mmCIF file of C-alpha atoms in Angstrom:
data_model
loop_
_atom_site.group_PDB
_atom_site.id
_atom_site.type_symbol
_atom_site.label_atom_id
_atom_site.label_comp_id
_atom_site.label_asym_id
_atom_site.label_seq_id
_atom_site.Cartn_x
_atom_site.Cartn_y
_atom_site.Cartn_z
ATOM 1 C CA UNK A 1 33.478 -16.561 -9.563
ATOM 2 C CA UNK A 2 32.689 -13.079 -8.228
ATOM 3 C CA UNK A 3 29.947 -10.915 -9.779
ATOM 4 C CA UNK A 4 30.338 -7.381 -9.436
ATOM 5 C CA UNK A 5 27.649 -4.899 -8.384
ATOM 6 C CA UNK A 6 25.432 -4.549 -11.997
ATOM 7 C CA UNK A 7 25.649 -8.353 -11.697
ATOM 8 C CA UNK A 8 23.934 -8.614 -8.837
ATOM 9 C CA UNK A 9 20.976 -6.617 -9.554
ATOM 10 C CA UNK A 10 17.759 -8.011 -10.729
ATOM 11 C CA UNK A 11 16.695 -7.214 -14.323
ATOM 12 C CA UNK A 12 13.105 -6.308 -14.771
ATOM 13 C CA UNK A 13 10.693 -8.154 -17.314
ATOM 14 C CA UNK A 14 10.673 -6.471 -20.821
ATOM 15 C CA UNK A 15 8.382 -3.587 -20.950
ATOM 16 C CA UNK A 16 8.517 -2.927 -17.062
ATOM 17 C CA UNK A 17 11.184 0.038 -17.447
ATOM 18 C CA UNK A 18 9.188 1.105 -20.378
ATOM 19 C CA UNK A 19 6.079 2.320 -17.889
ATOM 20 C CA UNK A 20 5.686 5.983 -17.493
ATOM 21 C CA UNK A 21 6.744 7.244 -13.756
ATOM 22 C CA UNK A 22 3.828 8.647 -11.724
ATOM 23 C CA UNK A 23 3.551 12.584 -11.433
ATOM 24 C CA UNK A 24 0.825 13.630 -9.324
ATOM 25 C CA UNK A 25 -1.520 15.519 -11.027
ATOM 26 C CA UNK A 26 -3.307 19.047 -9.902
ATOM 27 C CA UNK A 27 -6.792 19.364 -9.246
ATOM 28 C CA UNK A 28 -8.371 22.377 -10.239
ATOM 29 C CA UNK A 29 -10.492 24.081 -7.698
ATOM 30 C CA UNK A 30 -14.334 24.888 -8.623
ATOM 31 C CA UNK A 31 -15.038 28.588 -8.797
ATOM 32 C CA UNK A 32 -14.921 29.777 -5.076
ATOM 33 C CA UNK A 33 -13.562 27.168 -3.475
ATOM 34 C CA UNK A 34 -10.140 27.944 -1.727
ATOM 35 C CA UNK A 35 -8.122 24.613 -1.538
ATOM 36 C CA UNK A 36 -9.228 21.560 -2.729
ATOM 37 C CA UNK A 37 -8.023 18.007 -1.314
ATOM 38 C CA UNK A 38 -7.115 15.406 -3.885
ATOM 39 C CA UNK A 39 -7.949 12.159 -2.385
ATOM 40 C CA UNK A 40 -8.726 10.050 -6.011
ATOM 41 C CA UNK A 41 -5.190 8.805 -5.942
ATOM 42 C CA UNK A 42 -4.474 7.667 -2.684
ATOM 43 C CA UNK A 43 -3.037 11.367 -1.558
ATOM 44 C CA UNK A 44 -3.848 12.270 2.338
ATOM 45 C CA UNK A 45 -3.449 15.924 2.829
ATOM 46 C CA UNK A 46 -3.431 15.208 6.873
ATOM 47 C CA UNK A 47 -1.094 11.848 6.881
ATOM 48 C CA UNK A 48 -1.400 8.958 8.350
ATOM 49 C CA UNK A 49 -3.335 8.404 11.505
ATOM 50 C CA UNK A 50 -1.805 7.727 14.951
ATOM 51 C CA UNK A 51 -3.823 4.392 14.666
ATOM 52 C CA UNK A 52 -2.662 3.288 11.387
ATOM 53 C CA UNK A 53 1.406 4.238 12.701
ATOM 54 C CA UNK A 54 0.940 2.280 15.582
ATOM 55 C CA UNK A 55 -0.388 -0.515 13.639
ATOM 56 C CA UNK A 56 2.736 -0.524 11.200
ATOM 57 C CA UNK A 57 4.707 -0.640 13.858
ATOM 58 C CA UNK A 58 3.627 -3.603 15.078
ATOM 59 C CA UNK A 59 3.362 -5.716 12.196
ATOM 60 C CA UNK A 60 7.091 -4.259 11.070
ATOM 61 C CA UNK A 61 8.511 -7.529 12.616
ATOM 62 C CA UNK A 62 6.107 -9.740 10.793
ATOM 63 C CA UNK A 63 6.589 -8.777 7.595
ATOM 64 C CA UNK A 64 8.696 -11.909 6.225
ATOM 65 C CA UNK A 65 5.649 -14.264 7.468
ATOM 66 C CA UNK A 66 2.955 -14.982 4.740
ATOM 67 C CA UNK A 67 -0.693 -14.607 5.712
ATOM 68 C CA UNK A 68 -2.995 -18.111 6.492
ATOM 69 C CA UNK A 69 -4.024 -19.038 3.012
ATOM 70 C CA UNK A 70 -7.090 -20.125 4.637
ATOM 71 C CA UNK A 71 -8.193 -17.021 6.199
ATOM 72 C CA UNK A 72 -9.284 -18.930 9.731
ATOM 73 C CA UNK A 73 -9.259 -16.097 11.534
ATOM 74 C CA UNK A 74 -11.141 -13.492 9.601
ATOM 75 C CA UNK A 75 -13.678 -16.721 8.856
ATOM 76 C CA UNK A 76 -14.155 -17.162 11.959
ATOM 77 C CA UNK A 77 -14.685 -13.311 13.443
ATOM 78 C CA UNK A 78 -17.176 -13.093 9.906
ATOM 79 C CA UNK A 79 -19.204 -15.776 11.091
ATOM 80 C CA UNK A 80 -19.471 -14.879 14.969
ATOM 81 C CA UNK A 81 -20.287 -11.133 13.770
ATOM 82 C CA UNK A 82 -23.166 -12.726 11.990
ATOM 83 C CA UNK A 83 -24.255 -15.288 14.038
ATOM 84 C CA UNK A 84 -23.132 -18.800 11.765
ATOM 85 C CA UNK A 85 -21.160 -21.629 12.938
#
């Protein structure tokens, strides 16, 4: 049996399509101040750094492989930073 397209798609939980879409807000400026940055909701008026591009990049091929569950690694670079065994 074939399903066509609708068929196919996922349906969301009750309520989910029910949530409000985002709209950035505006943030009013204080008396003489020019331009103000909004950074409260995750906004970056200057983008993403060339660190944090190169980073994504990287990991891009990765992304289908979950994370240790035990956190080794970071464990283990915590404890040397700090001196524990």
């Amino acid at each position: 049996m074939s399903q066509t397209p609708d068929q196919a798609r996922p349906t969301p939980r009750a309520g989910i399509m029910d949530i409000d879409a985002y709209v950035p807000g505006k943030s009013t400026a204080p008396a003489g101040v020019a331009k103000v940055h909004k950074l409260s909701s995750n906004e970056n008026p200057l983008g993403p750094s060339p660190k944090a591009i190169e980073a994504a990049r990287e990991i891009a091929g990765k992304l289908d492989i979950y994370p240790d569950g035990t956190a080794r690694r970071l464990r283990e670079a915590i404890a040397e930073v700090h001196g524990l065994n």
